[in-house]
CSV table of C-alpha atoms and ligand atoms in Angstrom, one decimal:
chain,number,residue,atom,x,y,z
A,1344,UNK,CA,0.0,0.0,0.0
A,1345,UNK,CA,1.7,3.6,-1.0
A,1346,UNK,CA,2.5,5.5,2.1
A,1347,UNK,CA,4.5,9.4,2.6
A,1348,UNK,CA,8.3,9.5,2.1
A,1349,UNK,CA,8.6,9.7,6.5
A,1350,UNK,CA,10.9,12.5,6.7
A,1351,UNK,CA,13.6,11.2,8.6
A,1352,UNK,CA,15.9,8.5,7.2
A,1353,UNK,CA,18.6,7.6,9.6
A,1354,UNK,CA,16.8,5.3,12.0
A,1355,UNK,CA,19.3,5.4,15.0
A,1356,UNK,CA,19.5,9.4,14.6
A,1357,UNK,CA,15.4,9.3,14.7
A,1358,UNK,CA,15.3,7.0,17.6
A,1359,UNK,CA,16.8,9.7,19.6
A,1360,UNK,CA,15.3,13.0,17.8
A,1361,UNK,CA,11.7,10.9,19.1
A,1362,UNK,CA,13.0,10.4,22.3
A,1363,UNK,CA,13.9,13.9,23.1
A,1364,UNK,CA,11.3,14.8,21.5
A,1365,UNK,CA,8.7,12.9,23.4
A,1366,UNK,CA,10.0,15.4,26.6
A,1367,UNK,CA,7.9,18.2,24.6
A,1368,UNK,CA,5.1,15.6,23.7
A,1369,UNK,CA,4.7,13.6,26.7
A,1370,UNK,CA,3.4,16.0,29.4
A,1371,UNK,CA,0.1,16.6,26.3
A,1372,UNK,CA,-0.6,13.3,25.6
A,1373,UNK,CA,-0.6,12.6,29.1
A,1374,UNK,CA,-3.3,14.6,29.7
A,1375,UNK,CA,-4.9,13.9,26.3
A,1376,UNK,CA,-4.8,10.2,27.7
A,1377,UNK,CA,-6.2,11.5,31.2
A,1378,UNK,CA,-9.1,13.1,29.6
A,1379,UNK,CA,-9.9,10.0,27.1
A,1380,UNK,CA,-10.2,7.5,30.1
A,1381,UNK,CA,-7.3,5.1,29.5
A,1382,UNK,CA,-7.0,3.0,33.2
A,1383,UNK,CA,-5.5,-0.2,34.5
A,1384,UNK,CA,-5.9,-3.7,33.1
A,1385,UNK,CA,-6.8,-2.4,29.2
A,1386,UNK,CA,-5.3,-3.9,26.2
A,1387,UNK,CA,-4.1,-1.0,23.6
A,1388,UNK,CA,-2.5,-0.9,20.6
A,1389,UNK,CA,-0.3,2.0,19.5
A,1390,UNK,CA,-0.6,3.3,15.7
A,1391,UNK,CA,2.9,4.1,14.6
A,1392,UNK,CA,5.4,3.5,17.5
A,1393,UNK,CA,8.4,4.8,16.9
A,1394,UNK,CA,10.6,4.8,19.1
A,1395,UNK,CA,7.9,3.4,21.9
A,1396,UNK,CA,7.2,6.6,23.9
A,1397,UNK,CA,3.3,6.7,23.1
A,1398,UNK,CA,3.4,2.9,24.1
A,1399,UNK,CA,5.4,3.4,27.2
A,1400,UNK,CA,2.9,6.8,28.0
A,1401,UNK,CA,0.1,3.8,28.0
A,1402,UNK,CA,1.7,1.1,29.5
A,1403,UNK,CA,2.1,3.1,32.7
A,1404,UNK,CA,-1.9,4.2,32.6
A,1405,UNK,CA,-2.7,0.0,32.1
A,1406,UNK,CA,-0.5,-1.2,34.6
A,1407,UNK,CA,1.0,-4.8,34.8
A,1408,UNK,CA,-2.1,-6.2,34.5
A,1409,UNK,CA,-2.8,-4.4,31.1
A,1410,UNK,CA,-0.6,-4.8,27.9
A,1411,UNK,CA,0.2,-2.5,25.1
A,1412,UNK,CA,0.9,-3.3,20.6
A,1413,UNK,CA,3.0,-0.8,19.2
A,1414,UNK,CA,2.9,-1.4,15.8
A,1415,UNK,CA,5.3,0.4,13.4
A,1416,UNK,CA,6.2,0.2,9.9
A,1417,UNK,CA,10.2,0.4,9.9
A,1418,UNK,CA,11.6,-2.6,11.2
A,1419,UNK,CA,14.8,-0.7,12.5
A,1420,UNK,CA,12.4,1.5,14.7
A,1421,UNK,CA,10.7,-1.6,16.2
A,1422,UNK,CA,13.9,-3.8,16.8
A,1423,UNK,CA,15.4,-0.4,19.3
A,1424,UNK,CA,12.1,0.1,20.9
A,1425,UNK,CA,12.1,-3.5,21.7
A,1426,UNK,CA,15.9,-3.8,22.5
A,1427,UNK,CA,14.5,-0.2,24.7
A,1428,UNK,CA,12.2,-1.9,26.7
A,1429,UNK,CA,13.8,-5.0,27.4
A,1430,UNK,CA,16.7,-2.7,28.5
A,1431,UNK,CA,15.0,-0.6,31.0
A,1432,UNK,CA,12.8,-3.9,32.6
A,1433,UNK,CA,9.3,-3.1,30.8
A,1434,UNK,CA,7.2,-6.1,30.9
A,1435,UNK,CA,3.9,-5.2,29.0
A,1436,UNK,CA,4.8,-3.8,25.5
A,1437,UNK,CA,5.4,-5.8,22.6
A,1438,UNK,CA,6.5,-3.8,19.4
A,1439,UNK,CA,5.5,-5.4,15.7
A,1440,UNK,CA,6.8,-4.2,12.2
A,1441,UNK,CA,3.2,-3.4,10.1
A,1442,UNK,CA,1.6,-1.4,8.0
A,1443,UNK,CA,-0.8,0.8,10.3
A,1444,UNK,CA,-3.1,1.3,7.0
A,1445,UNK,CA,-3.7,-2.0,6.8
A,1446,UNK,CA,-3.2,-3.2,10.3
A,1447,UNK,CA,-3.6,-7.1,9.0
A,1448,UNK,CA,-1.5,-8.8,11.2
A,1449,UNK,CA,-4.0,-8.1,14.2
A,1450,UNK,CA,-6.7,-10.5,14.5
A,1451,UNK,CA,-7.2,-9.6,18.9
A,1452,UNK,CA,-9.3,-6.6,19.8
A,1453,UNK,CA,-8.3,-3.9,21.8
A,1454,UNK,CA,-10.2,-1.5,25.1
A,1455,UNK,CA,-8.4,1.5,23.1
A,1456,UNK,CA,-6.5,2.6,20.0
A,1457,UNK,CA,-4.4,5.3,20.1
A,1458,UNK,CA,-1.5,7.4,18.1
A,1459,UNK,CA,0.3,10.1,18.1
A,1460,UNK,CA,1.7,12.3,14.8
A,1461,UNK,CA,1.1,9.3,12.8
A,1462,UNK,CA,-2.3,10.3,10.8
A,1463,UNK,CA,0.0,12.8,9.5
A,1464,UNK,CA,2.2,10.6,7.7
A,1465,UNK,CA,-1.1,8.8,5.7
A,1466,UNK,CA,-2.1,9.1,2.2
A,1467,UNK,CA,-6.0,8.2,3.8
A,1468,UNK,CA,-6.1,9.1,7.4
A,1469,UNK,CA,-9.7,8.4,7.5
A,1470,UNK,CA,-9.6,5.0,6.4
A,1471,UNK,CA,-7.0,4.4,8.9
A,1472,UNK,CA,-8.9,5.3,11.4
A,1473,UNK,CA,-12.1,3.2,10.3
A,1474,UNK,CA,-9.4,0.4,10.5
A,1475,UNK,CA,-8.5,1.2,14.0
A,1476,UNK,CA,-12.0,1.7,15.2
A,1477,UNK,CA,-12.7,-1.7,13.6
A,1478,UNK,CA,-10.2,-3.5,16.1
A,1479,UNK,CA,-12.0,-2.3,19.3
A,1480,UNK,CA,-13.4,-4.1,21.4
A,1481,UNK,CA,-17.6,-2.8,22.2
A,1482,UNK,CA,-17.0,1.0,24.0
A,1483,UNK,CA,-13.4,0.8,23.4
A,1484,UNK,CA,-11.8,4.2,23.2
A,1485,UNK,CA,-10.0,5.7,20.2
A,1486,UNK,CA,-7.5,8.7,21.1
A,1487,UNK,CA,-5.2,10.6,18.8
A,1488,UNK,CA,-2.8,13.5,19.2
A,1489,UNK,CA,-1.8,15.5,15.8
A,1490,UNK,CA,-0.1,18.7,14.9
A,1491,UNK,CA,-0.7,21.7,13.2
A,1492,UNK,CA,2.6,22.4,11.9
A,1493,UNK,CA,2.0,25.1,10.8
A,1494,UNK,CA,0.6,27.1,13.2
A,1495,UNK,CA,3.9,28.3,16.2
A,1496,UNK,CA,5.5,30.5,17.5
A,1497,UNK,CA,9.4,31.2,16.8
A,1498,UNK,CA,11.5,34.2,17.3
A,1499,UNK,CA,11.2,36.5,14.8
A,1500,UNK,CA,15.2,36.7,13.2
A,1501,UNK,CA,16.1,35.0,9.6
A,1502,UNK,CA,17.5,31.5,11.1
A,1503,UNK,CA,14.3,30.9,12.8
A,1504,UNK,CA,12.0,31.8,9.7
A,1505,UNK,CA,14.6,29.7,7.5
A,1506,UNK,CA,14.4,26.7,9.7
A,1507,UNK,CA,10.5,27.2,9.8
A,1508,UNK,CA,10.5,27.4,5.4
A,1509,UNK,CA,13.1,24.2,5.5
A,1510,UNK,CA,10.5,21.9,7.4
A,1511,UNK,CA,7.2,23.1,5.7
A,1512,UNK,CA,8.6,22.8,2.6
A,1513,UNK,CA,10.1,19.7,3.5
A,1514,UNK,CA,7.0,18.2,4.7
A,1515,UNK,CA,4.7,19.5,1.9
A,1516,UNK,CA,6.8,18.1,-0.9
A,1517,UNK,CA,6.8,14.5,0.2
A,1518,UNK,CA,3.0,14.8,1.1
A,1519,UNK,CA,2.8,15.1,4.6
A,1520,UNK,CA,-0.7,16.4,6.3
A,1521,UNK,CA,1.0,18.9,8.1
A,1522,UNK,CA,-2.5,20.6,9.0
A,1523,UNK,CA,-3.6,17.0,10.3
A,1524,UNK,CA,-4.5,18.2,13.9
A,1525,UNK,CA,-7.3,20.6,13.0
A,1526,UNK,CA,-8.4,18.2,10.3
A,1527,UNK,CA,-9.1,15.4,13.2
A,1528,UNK,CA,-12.7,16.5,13.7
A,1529,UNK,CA,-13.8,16.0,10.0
A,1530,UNK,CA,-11.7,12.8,10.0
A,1531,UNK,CA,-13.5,11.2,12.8
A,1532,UNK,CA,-16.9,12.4,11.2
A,1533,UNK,CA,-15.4,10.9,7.5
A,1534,UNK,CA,-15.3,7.7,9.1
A,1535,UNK,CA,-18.1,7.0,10.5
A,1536,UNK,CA,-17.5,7.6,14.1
A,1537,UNK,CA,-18.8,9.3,17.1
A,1538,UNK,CA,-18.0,13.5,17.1
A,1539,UNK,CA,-14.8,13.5,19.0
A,1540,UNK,CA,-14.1,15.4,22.1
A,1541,UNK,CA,-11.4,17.3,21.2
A,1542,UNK,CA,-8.3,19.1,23.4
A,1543,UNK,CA,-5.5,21.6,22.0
A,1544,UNK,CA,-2.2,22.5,23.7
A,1545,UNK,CA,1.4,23.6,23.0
A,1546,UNK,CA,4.6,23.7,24.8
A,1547,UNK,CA,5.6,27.3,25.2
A,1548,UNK,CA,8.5,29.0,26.9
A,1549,UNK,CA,11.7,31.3,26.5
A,1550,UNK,CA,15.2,30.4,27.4
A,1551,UNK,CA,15.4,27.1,28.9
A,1552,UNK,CA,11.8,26.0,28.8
A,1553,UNK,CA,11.7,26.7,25.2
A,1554,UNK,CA,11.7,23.8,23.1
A,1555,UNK,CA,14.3,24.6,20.9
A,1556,UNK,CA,15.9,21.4,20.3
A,1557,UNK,CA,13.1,20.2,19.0
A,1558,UNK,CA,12.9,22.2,16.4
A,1559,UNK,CA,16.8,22.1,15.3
A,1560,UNK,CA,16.5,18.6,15.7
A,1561,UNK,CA,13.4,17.9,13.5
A,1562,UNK,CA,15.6,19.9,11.1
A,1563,UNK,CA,18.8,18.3,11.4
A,1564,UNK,CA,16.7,15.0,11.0
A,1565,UNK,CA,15.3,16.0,7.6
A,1566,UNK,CA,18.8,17.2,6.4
A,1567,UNK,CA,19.3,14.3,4.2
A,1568,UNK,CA,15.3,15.2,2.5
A,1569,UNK,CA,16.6,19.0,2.2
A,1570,UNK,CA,19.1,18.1,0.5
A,1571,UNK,CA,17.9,15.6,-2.2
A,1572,UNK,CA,14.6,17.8,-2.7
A,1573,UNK,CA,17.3,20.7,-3.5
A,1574,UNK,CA,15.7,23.0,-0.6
A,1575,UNK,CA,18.9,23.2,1.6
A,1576,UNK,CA,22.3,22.3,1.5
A,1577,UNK,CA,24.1,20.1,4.5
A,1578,UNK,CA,26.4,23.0,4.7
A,1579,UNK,CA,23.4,25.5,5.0
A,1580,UNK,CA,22.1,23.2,7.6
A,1581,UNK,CA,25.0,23.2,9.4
A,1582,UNK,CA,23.8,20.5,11.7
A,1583,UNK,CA,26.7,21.3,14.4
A,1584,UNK,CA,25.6,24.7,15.2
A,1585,UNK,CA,21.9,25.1,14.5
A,1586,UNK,CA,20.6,25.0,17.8
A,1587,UNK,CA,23.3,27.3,19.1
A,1588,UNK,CA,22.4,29.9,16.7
A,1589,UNK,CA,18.6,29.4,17.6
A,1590,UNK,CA,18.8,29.4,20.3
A,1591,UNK,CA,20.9,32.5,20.9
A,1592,UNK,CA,18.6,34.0,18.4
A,1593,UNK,CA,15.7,33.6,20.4
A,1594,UNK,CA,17.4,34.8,23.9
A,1595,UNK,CA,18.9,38.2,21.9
A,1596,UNK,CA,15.6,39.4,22.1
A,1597,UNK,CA,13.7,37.6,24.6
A,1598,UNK,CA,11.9,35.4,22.4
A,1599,UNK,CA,9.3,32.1,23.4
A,1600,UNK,CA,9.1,29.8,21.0
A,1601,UNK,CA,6.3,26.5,21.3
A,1602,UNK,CA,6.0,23.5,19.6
A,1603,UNK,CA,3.7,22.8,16.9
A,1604,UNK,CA,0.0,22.9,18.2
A,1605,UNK,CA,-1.2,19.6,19.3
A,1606,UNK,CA,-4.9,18.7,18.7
A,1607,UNK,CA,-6.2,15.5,20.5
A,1608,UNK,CA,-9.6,13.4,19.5
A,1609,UNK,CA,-11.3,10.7,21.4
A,1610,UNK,CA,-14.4,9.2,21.3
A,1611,UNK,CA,-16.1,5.9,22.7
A,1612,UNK,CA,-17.0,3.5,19.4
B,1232,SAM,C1,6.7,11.2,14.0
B,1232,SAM,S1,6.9,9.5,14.4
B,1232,SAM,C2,5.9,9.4,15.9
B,1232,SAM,C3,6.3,8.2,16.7
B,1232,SAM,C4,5.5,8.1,18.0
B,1232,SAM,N1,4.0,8.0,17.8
B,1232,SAM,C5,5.7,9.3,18.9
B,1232,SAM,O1,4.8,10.2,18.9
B,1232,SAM,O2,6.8,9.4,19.5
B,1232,SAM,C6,5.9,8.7,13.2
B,1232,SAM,C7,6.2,7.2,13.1
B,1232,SAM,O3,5.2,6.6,12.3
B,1232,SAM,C8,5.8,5.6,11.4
B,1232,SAM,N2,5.0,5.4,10.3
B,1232,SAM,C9,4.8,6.2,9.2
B,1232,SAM,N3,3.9,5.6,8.4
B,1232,SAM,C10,3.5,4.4,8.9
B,1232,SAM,C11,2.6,3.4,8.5
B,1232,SAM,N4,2.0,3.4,7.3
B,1232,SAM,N5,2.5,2.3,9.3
B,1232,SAM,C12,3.2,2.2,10.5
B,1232,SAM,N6,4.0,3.1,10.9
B,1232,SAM,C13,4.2,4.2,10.1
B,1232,SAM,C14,7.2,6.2,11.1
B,1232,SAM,O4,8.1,5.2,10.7
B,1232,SAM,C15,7.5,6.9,12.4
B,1232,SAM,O5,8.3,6.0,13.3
């Protein structure tokens, strides 16, 4: 089944740009998971894994005696999860390489589906989600956490509106939804599902709350894309010092900057 270009090649490199970047992520889905009702003892399967952190978020809300699928479509990503978790003692996640569009390895149902900035990456986000829904079990829960990418704040000096142009254009050339957050509600509707109850939040700060990093690092990630699309060179990426010159960028003149805005849906199918 086609899929998007992900934007990222280098697998080890993304396995630690997603863990960083889950410190930005984490705090919002957790509440995003709070709201949705995810509790002890439920089965749930993650749509597009990673490097785990979604699936580690809802391994802590279902407890030992609850389990948790991350299913994820590059190998690589699913063998360091795994070798992740088996590292650091987790019991109740198993990770599998599949195709979240199809999802035809899973014949169990689950108490809730959930994903976070994977709709994004999908040529038909809706049918994926009529998928998921299809694995619930009766008043199961589906819960999912997009982006606007569009739509945050930076300082207002040329690196950060270059490194702003770099990923849009970036993400818009390979075809990624990079408006799928406020898309979500129409999604849901599009397939058939209960309206979703739907939350919105951003990290925000200046100087060391800022999220910086995850910015230079979702840039420094896509270097490789920048270059073959012809948008930026390596050298204009400068991967060694981008965050430094962000980041001094933004304290020069007292500048926040936030992540993306994160839009959550759930419902009860
Ligand atoms: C931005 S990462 C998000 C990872 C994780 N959900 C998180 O929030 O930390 C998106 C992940 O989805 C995976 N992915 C993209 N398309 C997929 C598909 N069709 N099936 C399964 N995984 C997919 C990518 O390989 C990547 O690891």
């Amino acid at each position: 089944m086609s899929t998007t270009e992900y934007f990222a090649d280098d697998r080890r490199l993304e396995h630690e740009r997603l863990m960083s970047q889950s410190r930005v992520f984490d705090p919002l889905t957790r509440r995003l998971f709070d709201q949705a009702g995810l509790h002890e003892g439920m089965r749930v399967l993650d749509l597009g894994s990673g490097a785990g952190n979604v699936a580690l978020l809802a391994s802590e809300y279902v407890g030992p005696s609850g389990s948790v699928v991350g299913v994820e479509r590059d190998p690589e990503a699913v063998e360091h999860a795994q070798e992740w978790c088996t590292l650091s003692g987790i019991e109740n996640i198993e990770f599998r390489t599949g195709d979240v569009q199809t999802l035809d390895s899973m014949t169990e149902r689950f108490d809730a589906v959930v994903g976070r900035l994977i709709l994004m990456y999908l040529p038909d986000p809706v049918d994926a989600l009529r998928r998921a829904a299809s694995l619930l079990r009766p008043d199961g829960i589906l819960c999912v956490h997009e982006a606007d990418m569009t739509d945050w704040t930076t300082a207002d000096s040329e690196h950060w509106h270059t490194a702003r142009r770099w990923v849009l254009d970036a993400f818009e050339r390979v075809g990624t939804r990079i408006r799928m957050g406020p898309s979500l509600y129409s999604a849901f509707l599009e397939a058939g599902l209960p309206e979703p109850r739907m939350t919105l939040e951003a990290e925000v700060g200046g100087g060391d709350q800022a999220p910086v990093f995850g910015w230079a690092n979702a840039v420094i990630a896509a270097a490789p894309l920048l270059e073959r699309l012809g948008i930026a060179t390596a050298e204009q990426v400068d991967a060694e010092t981008l965050t430094a010159r962000l980041t001094d960028d933004m304290v020069a003149c007292n500048a926040i900057v936030s992540s993306p805005l994160m839009y959550g849906a759930y419902c009860r199918v």
